[in-house]
Amino acid sequence: MGADLVVRFAGEGGQGQVTAAEGMAEAAARVGYHVQTFATYPSQIEGGPVWAQTRISTNTILTQGDQLDVLVALNRQAYENHIADLRDGGIVIYNSKDFDTPPPGNAIGLDAEALARETGNPRAANFIMIGAVAQLASMPLDYFTDFVKVRFTRGRPNDAEIINGNNKAIEVGAEKASASGYAVEPLDQPTPSDTKRILARGNDYLSMGAIAGGLEVFYGYPISPATTILVFMENNLNQEGQFVGQTSSEIESIAAIIGAGYSGRKVMTSTAGPGLSLMHEGIGLAWIAEIPLVIVDVQRGGPATGLPTKTEQSDLLSAINPGHGDMSVPVIAPGSVADCFPAAIHALNWAERYQGPVILLTEMSIAERNEDVPMPDINAIANERRTVSTGEMGNRRYAGRTISPFPVPGTVGASYVANGSEHDEQGDTTHQPQVHVDQTERRFSKLALLEDGTYDSENTSASVAILPWGGSKGAARAAYNRLRADGTDLAWYFTMFINPMPPALLEELRSKDLVIVPELNYLGQFSSVLRGLGINAHSIRQYTGLPFKEGFLVEQVQAMMKAQSGKLVRA
Amino acid sequence: MGADLVVRFAGEGGQGQVTAAEGMAEAAARVGYHVQTFATYPSQIEGGPVWAQTRISTNTILTQGDQLDVLVALNRQAYENHIADLRDGGIVIYNSKDFDTPPPGNAIGLDAEALARETGNPRAANFIMIGAVAQLASMPLDYFTDFVKVRFTRGRPNDAEIINGNNKAIEVGAEKASASGYAVEPLDQPTPSDTKRILARGNDYLSMGAIAGGLEVFYGYPISPATTILVFMENNLNQEGQFVGQTSSEIESIAAIIGAGYSGRKVMTSTAGPGLSLMHEGIGLAWIAEIPLVIVDVQRGGPATGLPTKTEQSDLLSAINPGHGDMSVPVIAPGSVADCFPAAIHALNWAERYQGPVILLTEMSIAERNEDVPMPDINAIANERRTVSTGEMGNRRYAGRTISPFPVPGTVGASYVANGSEHDEQGDTTHQPQVHVDQTERRFSKLALLEDGTYDSENTSASVAILPWGGSKGAARAAYNRLRADGTDLAWYFTMFINPMPPALLEELRSKDLVIVPELNYLGQFSSVLRGLGINAHSIRQYTGLPFKEGFLVEQVQAMMKAQSGKLVRA
Amino acid sequence: MSKRNPEYDFKWCPGCGDFGVVRGIELALAERTMRTGEPIEKTALIAGIGCSGNLVHLQEGPQPYGFHGIHGRALGIAYGIKASRPDMNVITVGGDGDMLSIGAEHIGPQAKRNVDLTAVVMDNGIYGLTKGQASPTTLGGVVTSTTPYGKLEDAVRPLDLYLAHNVSFIACGVSSKPKELAGLIGQAMDHPGFAVVHVMSPCTTYNDTYEALKGNPAKGIEPLAHQVPDSHDASDWNAALALVKQPGVPVGIIYRNPNSVPLHQRFAEARERIKPRSRSVEQMLNALAI
Amino acid sequence: MSKRNPEYDFKWCPGCGDFGVVRGIELALAERTMRTGEPIEKTALIAGIGCSGNLVHLQEGPQPYGFHGIHGRALGIAYGIKASRPDMNVITVGGDGDMLSIGAEHIGPQAKRNVDLTAVVMDNGIYGLTKGQASPTTLGGVVTSTTPYGKLEDAVRPLDLYLAHNVSFIACGVSSKPKELAGLIGQAMDHPGFAVVHVMSPCTTYNDTYEALKGNPAKGIEPLAHQVPDSHDASDWNAALALVKQPGVPVGIIYRNPNSVPLHQRFAEARERIKPRSRSVEQMLNALAI
Ligand SMILES: Cc1ncc(C[n+]2csc(CCOP(=O)(O)OP(=O)(O)O)c2C)c(N)n1
Ligand SMILES: Cc1ncc(C[n+]2csc(CCOP(=O)(O)OP(=O)(O)O)c2C)c(N)n1
Ligand code: SF4
Ligand code: SF4
Ligand SMILES: [Mg+2]
Ligand SMILES: [Mg+2]
């Protein structure tokens, strides 16, 4: 019996592979498995290579899985592109329409569309696939037929018809698979968790976190892979005292949330790299005028239009230092779908607490994948609000070298000018050298209010550490587990709090001989920041547009630890 | 006798202090002195504190001068703001209108405007001041009267009248000064240089360098302190095959020079911090589409609107890493007015050579000051042009892992798509992982073509070095000279080539125990970059909006060298 | 701001039209607070960057809330304020460069949303703060520091543009008549929707158009500025277009949409329609329970 | 680009209007090269970001130079090319979001400069590539993924806007008639000045407007699209305005300025005027000699 099943559905856009992968995941999650799905497709609508993958396991899932147990290839090109990822003894289900001679190895020919038509429900091709895969992993079919019942009972006259059609398709797929005689290691029984769980997509879970965190106003302009956040808000941020608007550009987005933040609301926008770059001047304005706001940057491949539908971690430098002039913008980077909910709450709290812009730096691979996570206890959430002026300070909004109460417009006796030029206490422009010194130090001093970030650590006595950031956490953790199991003496660190980092973590890292940073960019962006902070950090870099694989990281860490004998490797 | 005279004219805008300072400088330069002027005024038109300073010396001038020999205070506020900068025994010329009782010390009361009216030429107040200052430094008045003759002989009927009026004013000013009995140390005789010299303002000299460097097309949007470059181009870049245009915003500026660079021209734009931030997305486009172009960023105080008329060196991080995604933009930073001419030529050459964006990073203190520099030999200039395709490559514009010939639109058989998304050889969008890897490495590999940067060095055996960048060069050099004279063992390095740095320089710096980086920003931007490159660099930071003073740097370097015994100071 | 902040180191040049504009705004706000009893702190004045934008620091007397941001973005900031705080009275001020060049992109969207705010455009036909470059409203052929051989571009006609964007209230004033200007600004603030008050505010230093606007019989110069005739029906869009197509500068109310429904009302109505469908966070989470 | 690049991994959905637009451009360029003998490499096609912009990769046959840049900036790039290379024939393509939302700011300036280029606006009333959000031309009240309760903003009327900006050539076509579209694009390229060809190009996936445009007598749906009457005098701006104010979509040439002087000609004339004053670098340097 095995703990794990990894299946990939690959083909052209519009062949239903994403619904198949997600359907499988949801059904498996309902009976108590841990699941994770991952999909990738080009920035387009029809056709072109699209693949979706589901991992089902009795253990917590850290990655999408390096190797496939089953590959469902819906056309020849897909077979060629993906066959290399199939593990020895893995099984291919191929679209018999596309192959005159069956491919080598354990291969099952199947014409899902034709079979679906036979079942009288041509739109059920994805359930044919699901049935076949379930059968190969010896999973009870009722996991899936029950799921179909629940999912398609929508109080419509033709519910029964659709349910029966889909379930018929599941059985047909299963029959074909068993007829082939092939099978993968049967999947262990699930152990239903005692706590309530939900199956969420990264961007949706992040959006819910923001709303649970007290978000009141959201503005955004569509851009992949951030659009789903804007869409979620348009559908859900509509209660009394809330507002959501689609803007004409990211420049208007940043201007609008600056206005909304100035007006006293808890505010957010979301974008991807190109939009973040357009916001740079505005982020500087929020920094110098001290306006609380959160910018979600869902990273994709860059620069410019770049790789809109691929994942990358290459916006870090411009997130910490967006635009001209002296600033250091707080950055929080969730490491998994589960992290997205608390990360959104924390980002809003940081913005309110230090009265300035915060960047919530996530990435395509987290944004678009589904993961099962524990149902959060929303009563346990601590929402912060900026301390507001009741007029006691008069118009001295920028008084002192650290935070001062925020005058909400409308408050009598506290009117001031929020100013993007250097300014005195009441916000009037000035060029006096000492004022620029004082106000600059005031702005940076507020970062000390954000040192409450937490971090995980393990085996901290080791002199070499691995420190992934963002979405590389899972693969790095999987690699770490394997290395530790092999007896490698390696320390583990992870924090969502990239800037400012938890001071205690900084101290620990400074004491290491080598800190290994797996990151999805060419420059080794995070490690260069860490070296600037006096840490001997060096990167494992990948810039393929795809997430790390566990095996790759294991090899790379081993190589770096070998090389690590005094002399340094430049990242 | 003294080698040096430092005089400051301070008052309200519109009191003629800038013309007085520049007139003095020009007259002194004509007779063979070295001169430097520096002026500062708020972003405004009328009124408000404005001061201009002239330094006249028989030696090469490195800074505007720490202390004043003569302060001309045109109102009481100016007196209060500037008196602290007067050296012991220095002389104040104050506006007697504004003072009921004369200020303490060597003070000469003078009502320049009234006296000017008496001479019958009310607009000659500035010449009254010039005359007085000249007298105090025992400079022959004919230096100035001759200058007036040349400057105001414009072939107009009233030339003589104006010349006489101004010269009368000079004499009146001189009489008043001698009547006071005060005097500063007489200035040494100038030693006329045998080579031809010119007196140029930083931005003008940079503009001439660009045109001498083969600039063909310029687009810009007004912004202080870069506007004078746009104005220079509008007046001078108008020959056959040239074009200059004022755009509707910096976003249109970057788009337009991208188009012009794509069309095969040598192109440039100029802006300041706020405009640079707005260009970030476009700079990424030039990087990934491989379009040669130069962006001049004349730094001012930031962030946002910041300090439009003060000097700062705080745009470095966003110049090297503008915007999202992986890129590393070449940066050249002149250290003086004299550097501006070759820096502009080099920036254009780099852009053409590696086919991508180059940032010419200058700053307000250089842009707006006048300096005497040797007449450049324009026949010695080596202008580079991108290697162009004659169709031999077909449409394979992005072929190979390094530079490839550039297809100029119109060239038959070489049409391709310049692309801001990741692309294959012919510029068609693709999402193939290996293509993204290859093209990313292709883009970074081209930086190796830019390792021809030169640098100055001195006393390189010392284990501690000082490495200023940009406009802090002069003050750092003055401080270095003084420290060396006092026997301090300190190494000197300077390069205009910030990214990529000359490899040999990097190696030298890596071998130092400590590299001290004086820079005008809060973050210690350059030293953090250097630490990222494995150099133990730490900054002397100043963020007052004013340039460094020599004395301040001497103290700071001494303090850091004392502290430097094993343990590090964090910049 | 000047009185309470004598240190403030920006001054307009003598005779600058902007003195008249700030007076007009002060008078309009005084009248509004008097009439409605609403404290002046319920007004937010959002300024662009330019000589014009410095107005936010130069108001005398009771002070509204202010925002002096970045070049060209006052309207975007104002939209953010008004949509999330419909209880605020929001005004923007900016120059012809700020509002019609780098910031021009923000006019159309506010008009289509009909955001209930008042935009005061201070038009001097020049970039003043940066010392005299051509602006969108600088006339073709005019020599400035960036058009040494005469401006090659045609001039933008702002009133025509506002009409084309269907701005729901459009007025035009002159800085030399602060009282009349105050009246126009007052009505603009009362108008439920996006209102633009375009003000001819001459730059005495770089583009002195006083004589052209007021005319000079001695020199036989006809005044450009003329009052909008009483006969003009401001609710008639076509009449408004005909009016602005005539030569000269029509002073008064040019267009007012009588059926203007502002964004915050549209949003509130939508909110009512969807009440049944709106969900609490618990409901959102439970919808994903497995 | 498709034929020579079968690997290219973008495809339009079946029935997408953009197929008709690319055909129209191919035909217009073929006719131009045939007629003028100018090689197709003298044409640069500058694309925005959107399903529409992918057109630059999907042309069949002889290929012009192309540029596929960033969202909303095609016009700025095209201006840069044409002003520095007047010998090039420059075309832009982009969607209603690319050209009328984030890129709208670039229309006015090109119109005022009268840059001699042809802008093809592919209007499907939706953000296609990002999967169906409201665009400026999405009608008020329409439900999209970002307007689940109906769009609150009024729709932009592109033709009115081009007229207000004084675009010197304005035509409107439909993607379902590639030949007619080719004719309009051909005339736009021949026009000496800034030309906009607005094309109704339906999105079959997110906003299928074929029936509305063509009408459907069976369902009693009147066609929105109607030919510009022969009687229309395209040189008369007011007639053009009246035409676009009528209900529906007028197909044909709406406005053509008979006295259009393009930017490169204005600049060349200025250059002649100033020849006497223009200086070599030596002269510039010597002027500063001391
Ligand atoms: C992004 C950006 N670009 C340019 C500038 C420089 N700048 C300041 S004000 C201004 C324009 C001033 O003209 P206008 O808006 O007409 O205002 P005025 O001074 O005439 O009242 C410019 C270009 C800036 N501050 N920010
Ligand atoms: C700066 C920036 N913002 C947003 C996007 C995301 N984006 C890509 S295409 C597009 C709009 C597509 O709509 P449209 O311009 O109408 O073209 P269509 O796909 O409908 O042809 C958007 C918002 C981007 N690529 N860059
Ligand atoms: S420069 Fe012109 S606009 Fe600016 S303050 Fe002076 S007169 Fe007014
Ligand atoms: S989504 Fe719409 S616009 Fe895009 S390709 Fe499909 S049909 Fe065409
Ligand atoms: Mg102006
Ligand atoms: Mg569209």
CSV table of N, CA and C in Angstrom, one decimal, chain B residues 12 41-49 77 221-224 227 230-231 234-236 238 243 245-251 278 304-305, chain C residues 9-14 49 51 54 69-71 73 97-98 101-102 127-131 133-135 145-149 153 205-206:
chain,number,residue,atom,x,y,z
B,12,GLU,N,16.6,86.3,-0.9
B,12,GLU,CA,15.4,85.8,-1.5
B,12,GLU,C,15.5,85.5,-3.0
B,41,TYR,N,17.9,76.6,-4.6
B,41,TYR,CA,16.6,77.3,-4.4
B,41,TYR,C,15.5,76.3,-4.4
B,42,PRO,N,14.4,76.6,-3.6
B,42,PRO,CA,13.3,75.7,-3.6
B,42,PRO,C,12.6,75.7,-4.9
B,43,SER,N,11.8,74.6,-5.1
B,43,SER,CA,11.0,74.4,-6.3
B,43,SER,C,10.0,75.5,-6.4
B,44,GLN,N,10.4,76.7,-6.8
B,44,GLN,CA,9.5,77.8,-6.9
B,44,GLN,C,10.1,78.9,-7.7
B,45,ILE,N,9.3,80.0,-7.8
B,45,ILE,CA,9.6,81.0,-8.8
B,45,ILE,C,10.1,82.2,-8.1
B,46,GLU,N,9.3,82.8,-7.2
B,46,GLU,CA,9.6,84.0,-6.6
B,46,GLU,C,9.8,83.8,-5.1
B,47,GLY,N,10.7,84.6,-4.5
B,47,GLY,CA,10.9,84.6,-3.0
B,47,GLY,C,11.4,83.3,-2.5
B,48,GLY,N,11.5,83.2,-1.2
B,48,GLY,CA,12.0,82.0,-0.6
B,48,GLY,C,13.5,82.0,-0.6
B,49,PRO,N,14.1,81.2,0.3
B,49,PRO,CA,15.6,81.3,0.4
B,49,PRO,C,16.3,80.7,-0.8
B,77,GLN,N,17.0,87.0,7.3
B,77,GLN,CA,16.9,85.5,7.4
B,77,GLN,C,18.1,84.9,6.8
B,221,TYR,N,10.2,64.8,-20.7
B,221,TYR,CA,9.1,65.6,-20.1
B,221,TYR,C,9.8,66.4,-19.0
B,222,PRO,N,9.3,67.7,-18.9
B,222,PRO,CA,10.1,68.6,-17.9
B,222,PRO,C,10.0,68.0,-16.5
B,223,ILE,N,11.1,68.1,-15.8
B,223,ILE,CA,11.2,67.9,-14.3
B,223,ILE,C,12.5,68.4,-13.8
B,224,SER,N,12.5,69.1,-12.7
B,224,SER,CA,13.7,69.6,-12.1
B,224,SER,C,14.4,68.4,-11.4
B,227,THR,N,15.2,69.3,-16.4
B,227,THR,CA,14.6,70.1,-17.5
B,227,THR,C,15.6,70.7,-18.4
B,230,LEU,N,16.5,68.7,-21.5
B,230,LEU,CA,15.4,68.8,-22.5
B,230,LEU,C,15.5,70.1,-23.3
B,231,VAL,N,15.6,71.2,-22.5
B,231,VAL,CA,15.7,72.5,-23.2
B,231,VAL,C,16.9,72.6,-24.1
B,234,GLU,N,16.1,70.6,-27.2
B,234,GLU,CA,15.1,71.3,-28.1
B,234,GLU,C,15.8,72.4,-28.9
B,235,ASN,N,16.8,73.0,-28.3
B,235,ASN,CA,17.5,74.1,-29.0
B,235,ASN,C,18.6,73.6,-30.0
B,236,ASN,N,19.1,72.4,-29.8
B,236,ASN,CA,20.3,72.0,-30.5
B,236,ASN,C,20.2,70.7,-31.2
B,238,ASN,N,18.5,69.4,-33.8
B,238,ASN,CA,17.5,69.7,-34.8
B,238,ASN,C,18.1,69.6,-36.2
B,243,PHE,N,15.8,64.2,-34.1
B,243,PHE,CA,14.5,64.6,-33.7
B,243,PHE,C,14.5,64.8,-32.2
B,245,GLY,N,11.5,65.7,-29.0
B,245,GLY,CA,10.1,66.0,-28.8
B,245,GLY,C,9.8,66.0,-27.3
B,246,GLN,N,8.9,66.9,-26.9
B,246,GLN,CA,8.4,67.0,-25.5
B,246,GLN,C,7.2,66.0,-25.4
B,247,THR,N,7.3,65.1,-24.5
B,247,THR,CA,6.2,64.1,-24.4
B,247,THR,C,5.1,64.6,-23.4
B,248,SER,N,4.1,63.7,-23.2
B,248,SER,CA,3.0,64.1,-22.3
B,248,SER,C,3.2,63.5,-20.9
B,249,SER,N,4.2,62.7,-20.8
B,249,SER,CA,4.6,62.1,-19.4
B,249,SER,C,5.8,61.3,-19.6
B,250,GLU,N,6.4,60.8,-18.5
B,250,GLU,CA,7.6,60.0,-18.6
B,250,GLU,C,7.3,58.6,-19.1
B,251,ILE,N,6.0,58.2,-18.9
B,251,ILE,CA,5.6,56.9,-19.5
B,251,ILE,C,5.7,57.0,-21.0
B,278,LEU,N,8.3,56.0,-12.9
B,278,LEU,CA,7.2,55.8,-13.9
B,278,LEU,C,7.7,55.0,-15.1
B,304,ALA,N,8.9,59.9,-3.8
B,304,ALA,CA,7.8,60.7,-4.4
B,304,ALA,C,8.3,62.0,-4.9
B,305,THR,N,7.5,63.1,-4.6
B,305,THR,CA,8.0,64.4,-5.1
B,305,THR,C,9.2,64.8,-4.3
C,9,ASP,N,8.1,77.9,2.5
C,9,ASP,CA,9.0,78.6,1.6
C,9,ASP,C,8.6,78.6,0.1
C,10,PHE,N,7.3,78.6,-0.2
C,10,PHE,CA,6.9,78.8,-1.5
C,10,PHE,C,6.0,80.1,-1.6
C,11,LYS,N,6.2,80.9,-2.6
C,11,LYS,CA,5.4,82.1,-2.9
C,11,LYS,C,5.1,82.1,-4.4
C,12,TRP,N,3.8,82.6,-4.7
C,12,TRP,CA,3.5,82.8,-6.1
C,12,TRP,C,4.1,84.2,-6.5
C,13,CYS,N,4.4,84.3,-7.7
C,13,CYS,CA,4.9,85.6,-8.2
C,13,CYS,C,3.8,86.7,-8.1
C,14,PRO,N,4.2,87.9,-8.0
C,14,PRO,CA,3.2,89.0,-8.0
C,14,PRO,C,2.3,88.9,-9.2
C,49,ILE,N,0.8,68.6,-8.6
C,49,ILE,CA,2.1,69.2,-8.5
C,49,ILE,C,2.2,70.3,-9.5
C,51,CYS,N,2.8,75.1,-9.6
C,51,CYS,CA,2.6,76.3,-8.9
C,51,CYS,C,1.2,76.2,-8.3
C,54,ASN,N,0.4,74.2,-5.2
C,54,ASN,CA,0.8,74.8,-3.9
C,54,ASN,C,-0.3,75.5,-3.2
C,69,GLY,N,0.1,65.5,-3.4
C,69,GLY,CA,0.7,64.2,-3.7
C,69,GLY,C,1.8,64.1,-4.7
C,70,ILE,N,1.5,63.5,-5.9
C,70,ILE,CA,2.5,63.4,-7.0
C,70,ILE,C,1.8,64.0,-8.2
C,71,HIS,N,2.6,64.2,-9.2
C,71,HIS,CA,2.2,64.9,-10.4
C,71,HIS,C,1.2,64.1,-11.2
C,73,ARG,N,-1.9,62.9,-10.4
C,73,ARG,CA,-2.7,61.8,-9.8
C,73,ARG,C,-3.8,62.3,-8.8
C,97,GLY,N,-0.9,71.3,-17.0
C,97,GLY,CA,0.0,70.2,-17.3
C,97,GLY,C,-0.4,69.0,-16.4
C,98,ASP,N,-0.6,69.3,-15.2
C,98,ASP,CA,-1.0,68.2,-14.2
C,98,ASP,C,-2.3,67.5,-14.6
C,101,SER,N,-2.1,66.9,-19.2
C,101,SER,CA,-1.0,66.2,-19.9
C,101,SER,C,-0.8,64.9,-19.1
C,102,ILE,N,0.0,64.8,-18.1
C,102,ILE,CA,0.3,63.6,-17.4
C,102,ILE,C,-0.9,63.0,-16.7
C,127,TYR,N,3.8,75.4,-18.3
C,127,TYR,CA,4.3,74.7,-17.1
C,127,TYR,C,5.0,75.8,-16.3
C,128,GLY,N,4.4,76.2,-15.3
C,128,GLY,CA,5.0,77.3,-14.5
C,128,GLY,C,6.1,76.9,-13.6
C,129,LEU,N,5.8,75.9,-12.7
C,129,LEU,CA,6.8,75.5,-11.7
C,129,LEU,C,8.1,75.1,-12.2
C,130,THR,N,8.1,74.5,-13.4
C,130,THR,CA,9.3,74.0,-14.0
C,130,THR,C,9.9,75.1,-14.9
C,131,LYS,N,9.3,76.3,-14.8
C,131,LYS,CA,9.9,77.5,-15.4
C,131,LYS,C,9.7,77.6,-16.9
C,133,GLN,N,7.8,75.7,-19.7
C,133,GLN,CA,7.7,74.9,-20.9
C,133,GLN,C,6.3,74.9,-21.5
C,134,ALA,N,6.2,74.4,-22.7
C,134,ALA,CA,4.9,74.3,-23.4
C,134,ALA,C,4.0,73.3,-22.6
C,135,SER,N,2.7,73.7,-22.5
C,135,SER,CA,1.7,72.8,-21.9
C,135,SER,C,0.7,72.4,-23.0
C,145,SER,N,10.3,77.7,-23.6
C,145,SER,CA,11.7,77.2,-23.5
C,145,SER,C,11.8,75.8,-24.2
C,146,THR,N,10.8,75.1,-24.3
C,146,THR,CA,10.8,73.8,-25.0
C,146,THR,C,10.3,73.9,-26.4
C,147,THR,N,9.8,75.0,-26.8
C,147,THR,CA,9.4,75.2,-28.2
C,147,THR,C,10.1,76.5,-28.8
C,148,PRO,N,11.4,76.4,-28.8
C,148,PRO,CA,12.2,77.7,-29.2
C,148,PRO,C,11.8,78.1,-30.6
C,149,TYR,N,11.3,77.2,-31.5
C,149,TYR,CA,10.9,77.6,-32.8
C,149,TYR,C,9.4,77.6,-33.0
C,153,GLU,N,2.7,71.2,-31.9
C,153,GLU,CA,1.5,70.5,-31.7
C,153,GLU,C,0.3,71.5,-31.6
C,205,THR,N,4.7,85.4,-15.1
C,205,THR,CA,6.1,85.3,-15.4
C,205,THR,C,6.4,84.7,-16.7
C,206,TYR,N,5.6,83.6,-17.1
C,206,TYR,CA,6.0,82.9,-18.3
C,206,TYR,C,4.9,83.0,-19.4
